[in-house]
CSV table of N, CA and C in Angstrom, one decimal:
chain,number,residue,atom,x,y,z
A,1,UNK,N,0.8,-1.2,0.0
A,1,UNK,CA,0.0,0.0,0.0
A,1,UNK,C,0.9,1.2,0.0
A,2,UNK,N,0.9,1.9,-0.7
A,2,UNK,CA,0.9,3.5,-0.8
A,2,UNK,C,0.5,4.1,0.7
A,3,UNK,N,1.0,4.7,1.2
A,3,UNK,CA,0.3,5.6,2.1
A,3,UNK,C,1.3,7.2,1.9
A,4,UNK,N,0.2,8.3,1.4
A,4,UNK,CA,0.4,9.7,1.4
A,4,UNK,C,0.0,10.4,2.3
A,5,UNK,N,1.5,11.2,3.5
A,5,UNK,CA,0.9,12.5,4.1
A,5,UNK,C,1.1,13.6,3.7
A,6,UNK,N,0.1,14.2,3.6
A,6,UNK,CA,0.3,15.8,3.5
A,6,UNK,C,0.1,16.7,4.3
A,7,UNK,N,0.8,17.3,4.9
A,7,UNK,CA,1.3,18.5,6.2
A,7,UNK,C,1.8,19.4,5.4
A,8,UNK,N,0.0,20.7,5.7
A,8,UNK,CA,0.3,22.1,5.2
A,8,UNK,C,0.9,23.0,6.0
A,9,UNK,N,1.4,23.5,5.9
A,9,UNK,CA,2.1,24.2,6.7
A,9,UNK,C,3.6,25.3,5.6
A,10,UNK,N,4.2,25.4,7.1
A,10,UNK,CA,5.7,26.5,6.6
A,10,UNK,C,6.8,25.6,7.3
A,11,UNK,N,7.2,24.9,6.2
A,11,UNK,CA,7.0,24.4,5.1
A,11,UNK,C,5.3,23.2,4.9
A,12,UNK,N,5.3,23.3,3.2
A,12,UNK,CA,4.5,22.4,2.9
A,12,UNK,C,5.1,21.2,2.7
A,13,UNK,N,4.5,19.5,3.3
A,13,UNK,CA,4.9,18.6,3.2
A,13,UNK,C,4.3,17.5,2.7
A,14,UNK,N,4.3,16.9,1.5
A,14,UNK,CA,4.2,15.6,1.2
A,14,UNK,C,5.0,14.5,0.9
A,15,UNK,N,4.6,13.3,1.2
A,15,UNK,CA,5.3,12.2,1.4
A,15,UNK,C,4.6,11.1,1.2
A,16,UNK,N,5.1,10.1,0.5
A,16,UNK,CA,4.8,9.0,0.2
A,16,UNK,C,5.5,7.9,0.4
A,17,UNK,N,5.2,6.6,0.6
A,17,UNK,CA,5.7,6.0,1.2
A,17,UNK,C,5.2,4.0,0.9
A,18,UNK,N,5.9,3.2,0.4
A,18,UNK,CA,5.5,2.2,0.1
A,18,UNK,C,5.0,2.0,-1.6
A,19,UNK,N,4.9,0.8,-1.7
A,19,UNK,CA,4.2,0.3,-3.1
A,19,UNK,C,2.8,0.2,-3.1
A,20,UNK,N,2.0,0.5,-4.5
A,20,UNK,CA,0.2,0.2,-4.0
A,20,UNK,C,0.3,-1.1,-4.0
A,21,UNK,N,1.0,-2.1,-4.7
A,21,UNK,CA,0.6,-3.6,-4.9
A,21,UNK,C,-0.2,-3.5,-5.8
A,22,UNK,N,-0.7,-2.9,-6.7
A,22,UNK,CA,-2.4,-3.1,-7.6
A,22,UNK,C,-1.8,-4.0,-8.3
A,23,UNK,N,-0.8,-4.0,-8.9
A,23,UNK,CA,-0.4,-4.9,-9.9
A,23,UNK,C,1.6,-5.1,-10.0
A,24,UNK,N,1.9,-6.2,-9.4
A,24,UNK,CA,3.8,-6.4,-9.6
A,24,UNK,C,4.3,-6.0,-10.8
A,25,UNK,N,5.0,-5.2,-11.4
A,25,UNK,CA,5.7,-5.3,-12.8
A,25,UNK,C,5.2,-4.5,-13.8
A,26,UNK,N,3.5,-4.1,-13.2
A,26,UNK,CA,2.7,-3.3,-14.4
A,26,UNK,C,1.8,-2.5,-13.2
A,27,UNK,N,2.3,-2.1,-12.6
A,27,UNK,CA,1.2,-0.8,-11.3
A,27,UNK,C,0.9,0.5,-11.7
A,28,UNK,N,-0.3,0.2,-12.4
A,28,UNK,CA,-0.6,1.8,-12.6
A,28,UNK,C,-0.9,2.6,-12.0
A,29,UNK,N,-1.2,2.4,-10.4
A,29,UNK,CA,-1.8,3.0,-9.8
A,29,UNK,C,-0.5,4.1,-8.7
A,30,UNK,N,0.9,3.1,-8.8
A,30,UNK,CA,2.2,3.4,-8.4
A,30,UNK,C,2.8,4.4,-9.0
A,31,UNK,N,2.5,3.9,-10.1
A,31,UNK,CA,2.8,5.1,-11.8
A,31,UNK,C,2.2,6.1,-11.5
A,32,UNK,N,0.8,6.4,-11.0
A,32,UNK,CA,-0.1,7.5,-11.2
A,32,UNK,C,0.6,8.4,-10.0
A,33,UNK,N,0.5,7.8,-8.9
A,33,UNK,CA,1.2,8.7,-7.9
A,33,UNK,C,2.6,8.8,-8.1
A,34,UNK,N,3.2,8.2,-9.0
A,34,UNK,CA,4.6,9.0,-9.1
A,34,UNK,C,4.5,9.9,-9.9
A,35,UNK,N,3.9,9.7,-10.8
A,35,UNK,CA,3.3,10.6,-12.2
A,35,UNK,C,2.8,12.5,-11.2
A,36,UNK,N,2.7,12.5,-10.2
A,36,UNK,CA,1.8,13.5,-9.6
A,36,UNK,C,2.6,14.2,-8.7
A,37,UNK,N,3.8,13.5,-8.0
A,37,UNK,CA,5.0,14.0,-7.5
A,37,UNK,C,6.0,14.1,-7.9
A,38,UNK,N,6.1,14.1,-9.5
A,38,UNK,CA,7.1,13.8,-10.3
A,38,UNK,C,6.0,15.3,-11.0
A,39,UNK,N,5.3,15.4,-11.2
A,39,UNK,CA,4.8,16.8,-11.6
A,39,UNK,C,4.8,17.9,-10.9
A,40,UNK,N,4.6,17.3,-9.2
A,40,UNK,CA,5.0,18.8,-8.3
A,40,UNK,C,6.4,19.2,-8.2
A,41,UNK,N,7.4,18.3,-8.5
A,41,UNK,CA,8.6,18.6,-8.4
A,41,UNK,C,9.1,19.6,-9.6
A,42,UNK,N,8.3,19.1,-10.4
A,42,UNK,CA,8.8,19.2,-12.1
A,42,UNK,C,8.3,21.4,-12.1
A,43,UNK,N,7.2,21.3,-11.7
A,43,UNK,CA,6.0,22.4,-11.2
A,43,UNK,C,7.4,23.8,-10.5
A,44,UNK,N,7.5,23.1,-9.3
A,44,UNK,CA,8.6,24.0,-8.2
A,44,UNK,C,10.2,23.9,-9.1
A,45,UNK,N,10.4,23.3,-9.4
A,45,UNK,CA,11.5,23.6,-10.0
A,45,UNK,C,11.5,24.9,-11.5
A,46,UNK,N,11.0,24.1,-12.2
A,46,UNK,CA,10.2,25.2,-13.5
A,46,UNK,C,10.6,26.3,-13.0
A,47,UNK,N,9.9,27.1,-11.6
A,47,UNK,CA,10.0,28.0,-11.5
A,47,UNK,C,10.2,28.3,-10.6
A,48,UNK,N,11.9,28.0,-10.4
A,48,UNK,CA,13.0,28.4,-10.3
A,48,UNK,C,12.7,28.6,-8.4
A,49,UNK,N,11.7,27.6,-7.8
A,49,UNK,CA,11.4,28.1,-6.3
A,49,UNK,C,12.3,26.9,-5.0
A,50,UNK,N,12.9,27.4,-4.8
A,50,UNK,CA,13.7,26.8,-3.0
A,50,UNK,C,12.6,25.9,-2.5
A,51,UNK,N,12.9,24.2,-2.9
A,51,UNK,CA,12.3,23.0,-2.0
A,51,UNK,C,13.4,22.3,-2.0
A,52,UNK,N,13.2,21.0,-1.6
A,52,UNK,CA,13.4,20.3,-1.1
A,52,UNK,C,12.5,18.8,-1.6
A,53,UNK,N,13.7,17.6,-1.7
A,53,UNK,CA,12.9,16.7,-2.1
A,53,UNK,C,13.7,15.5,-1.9
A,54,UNK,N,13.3,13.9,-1.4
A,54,UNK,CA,14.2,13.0,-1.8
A,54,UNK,C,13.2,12.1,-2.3
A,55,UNK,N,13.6,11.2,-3.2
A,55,UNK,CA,12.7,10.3,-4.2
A,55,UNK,C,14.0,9.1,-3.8
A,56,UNK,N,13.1,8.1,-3.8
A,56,UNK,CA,13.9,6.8,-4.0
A,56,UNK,C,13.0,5.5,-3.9
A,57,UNK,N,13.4,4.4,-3.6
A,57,UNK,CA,12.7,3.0,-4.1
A,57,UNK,C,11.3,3.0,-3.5
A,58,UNK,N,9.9,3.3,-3.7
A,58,UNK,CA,8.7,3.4,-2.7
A,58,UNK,C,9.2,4.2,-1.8
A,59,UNK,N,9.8,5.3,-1.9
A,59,UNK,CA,9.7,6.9,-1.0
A,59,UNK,C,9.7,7.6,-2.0
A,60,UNK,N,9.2,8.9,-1.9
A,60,UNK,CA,9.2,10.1,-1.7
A,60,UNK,C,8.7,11.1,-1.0
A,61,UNK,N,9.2,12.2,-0.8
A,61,UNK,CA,9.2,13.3,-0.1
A,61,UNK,C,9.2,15.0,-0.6
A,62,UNK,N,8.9,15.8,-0.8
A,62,UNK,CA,8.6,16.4,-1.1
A,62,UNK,C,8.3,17.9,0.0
A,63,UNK,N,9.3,19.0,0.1
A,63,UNK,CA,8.8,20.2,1.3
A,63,UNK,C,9.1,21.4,0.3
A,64,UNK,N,8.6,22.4,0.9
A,64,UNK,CA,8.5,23.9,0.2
A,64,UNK,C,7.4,24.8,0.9
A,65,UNK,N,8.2,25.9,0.8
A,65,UNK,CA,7.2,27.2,2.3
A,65,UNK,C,6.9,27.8,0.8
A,66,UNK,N,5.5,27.6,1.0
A,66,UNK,CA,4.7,28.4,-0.6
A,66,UNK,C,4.3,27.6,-0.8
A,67,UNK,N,3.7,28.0,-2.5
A,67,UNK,CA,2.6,27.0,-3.1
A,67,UNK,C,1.8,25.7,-2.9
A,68,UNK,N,0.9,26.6,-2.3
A,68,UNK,CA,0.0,25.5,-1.7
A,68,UNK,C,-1.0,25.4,-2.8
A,69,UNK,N,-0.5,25.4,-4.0
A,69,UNK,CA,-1.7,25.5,-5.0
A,69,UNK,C,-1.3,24.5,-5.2
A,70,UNK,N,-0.1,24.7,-5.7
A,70,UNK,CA,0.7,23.1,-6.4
A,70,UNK,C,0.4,21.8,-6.0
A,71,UNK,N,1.0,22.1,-4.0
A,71,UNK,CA,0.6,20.7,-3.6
A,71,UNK,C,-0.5,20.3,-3.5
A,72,UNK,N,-2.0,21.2,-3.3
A,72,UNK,CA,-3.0,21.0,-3.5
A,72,UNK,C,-3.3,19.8,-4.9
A,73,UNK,N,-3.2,20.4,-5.8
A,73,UNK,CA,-3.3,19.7,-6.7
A,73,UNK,C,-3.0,18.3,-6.9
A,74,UNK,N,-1.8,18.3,-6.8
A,74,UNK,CA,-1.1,16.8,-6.4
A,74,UNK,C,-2.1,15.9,-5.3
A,75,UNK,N,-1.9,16.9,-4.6
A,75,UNK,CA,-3.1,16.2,-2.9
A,75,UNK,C,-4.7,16.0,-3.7
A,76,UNK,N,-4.6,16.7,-4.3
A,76,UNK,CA,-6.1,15.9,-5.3
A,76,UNK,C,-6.4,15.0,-6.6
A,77,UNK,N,-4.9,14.6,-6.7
A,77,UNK,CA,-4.8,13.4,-7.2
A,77,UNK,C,-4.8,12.4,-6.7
A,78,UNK,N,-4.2,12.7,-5.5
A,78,UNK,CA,-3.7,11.2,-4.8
A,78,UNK,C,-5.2,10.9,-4.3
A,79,UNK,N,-5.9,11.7,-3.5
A,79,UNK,CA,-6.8,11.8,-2.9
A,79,UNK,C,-8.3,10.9,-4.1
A,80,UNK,N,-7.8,11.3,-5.1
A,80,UNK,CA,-8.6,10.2,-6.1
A,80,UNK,C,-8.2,9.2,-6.2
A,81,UNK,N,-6.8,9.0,-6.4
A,81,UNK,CA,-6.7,7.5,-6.0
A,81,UNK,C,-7.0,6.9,-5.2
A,82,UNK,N,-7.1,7.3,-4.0
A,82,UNK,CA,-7.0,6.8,-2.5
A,82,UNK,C,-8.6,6.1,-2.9
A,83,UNK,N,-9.4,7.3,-3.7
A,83,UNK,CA,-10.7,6.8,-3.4
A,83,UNK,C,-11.3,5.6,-4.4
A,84,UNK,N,-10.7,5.6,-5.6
A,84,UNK,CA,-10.5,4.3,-6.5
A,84,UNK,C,-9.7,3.1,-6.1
A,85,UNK,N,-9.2,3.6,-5.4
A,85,UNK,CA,-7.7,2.1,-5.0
A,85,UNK,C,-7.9,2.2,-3.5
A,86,UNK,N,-8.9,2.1,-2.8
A,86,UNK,CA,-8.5,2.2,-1.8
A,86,UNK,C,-8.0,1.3,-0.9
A,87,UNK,N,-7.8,0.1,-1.4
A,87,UNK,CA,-6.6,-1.5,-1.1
A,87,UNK,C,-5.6,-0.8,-1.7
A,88,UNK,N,-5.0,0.4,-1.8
A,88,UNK,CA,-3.8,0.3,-2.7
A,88,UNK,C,-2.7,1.8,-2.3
A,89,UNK,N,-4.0,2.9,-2.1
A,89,UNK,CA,-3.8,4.2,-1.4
A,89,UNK,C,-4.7,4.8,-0.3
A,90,UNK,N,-3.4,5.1,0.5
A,90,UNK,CA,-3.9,6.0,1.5
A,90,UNK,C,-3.5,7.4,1.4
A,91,UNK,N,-4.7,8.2,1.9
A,91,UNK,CA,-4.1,9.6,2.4
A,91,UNK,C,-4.4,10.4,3.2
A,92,UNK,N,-3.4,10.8,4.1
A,92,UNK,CA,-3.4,11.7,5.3
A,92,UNK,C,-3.5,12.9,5.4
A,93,UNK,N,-3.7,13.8,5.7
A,93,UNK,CA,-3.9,15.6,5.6
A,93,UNK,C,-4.3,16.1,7.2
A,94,UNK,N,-3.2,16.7,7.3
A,94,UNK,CA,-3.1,17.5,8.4
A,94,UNK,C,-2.7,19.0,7.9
C-alpha cells in the first residue's frame, strides 16, 4: 500500500511512502502517484522556487514554504486515488 501524508504548513509537506501492490511489474496505480509527485517537483523547479525533495525505491518526499496551489493539486490526485484504490492508497492531511 501507498500511504500519502500531507502537512500544510511553513513548510509544505508531502510524502509517500510504500508500493500500491495493484499490480507487480505493471502498477498503474504506483505510476499514477509517481506521475503526480514527479509533476510537483517538475512544477517548483520550472519556476526556479527553494524546495526540497528526496525520491527513491517506494519513497518520496517532497517540502516547500509556498505554493500550496501546487501541492493542493497533487493532494487531489492522490486523494482520487486513494478513493478508486482504496486497497492500494492512503491519504493523510493535516
Amino acid at each position: 500500500m501507498t500511504r500519502a501524508v500531507f502537512v500544510r504548513g511553513s513548510p509544505n509537506r508531502l510524502t509517500l511512502d510504500g508500493h500500491a501492490g495493484y499490480s507487480p511489474g505493471e502498477d498503474i496505480v504506483c505510476a499514477a502517484a509517481s506521475a503526480l509527485v514527479y509533476a510537483l517537483i517538475g512544477y517548483l523547479d520550472a519556476g526556479g522556487t527553494a524546495f526540497e525533495y528526496d525520491l527513491g525505491d517506494g519513497f518520496a518526499t517532497v517540502e516547500c514554504i509556498g505554493h500550496e496551489e501546487a501541492f493542493e493539486v497533487a493532494v487531489a490526485g492522490i486523494r482520487l486515488l486513494a478513493e478508486e484504490y482504496p486497497e492500494n492508497v492512503s491519504l493523510i492531511c493535516s
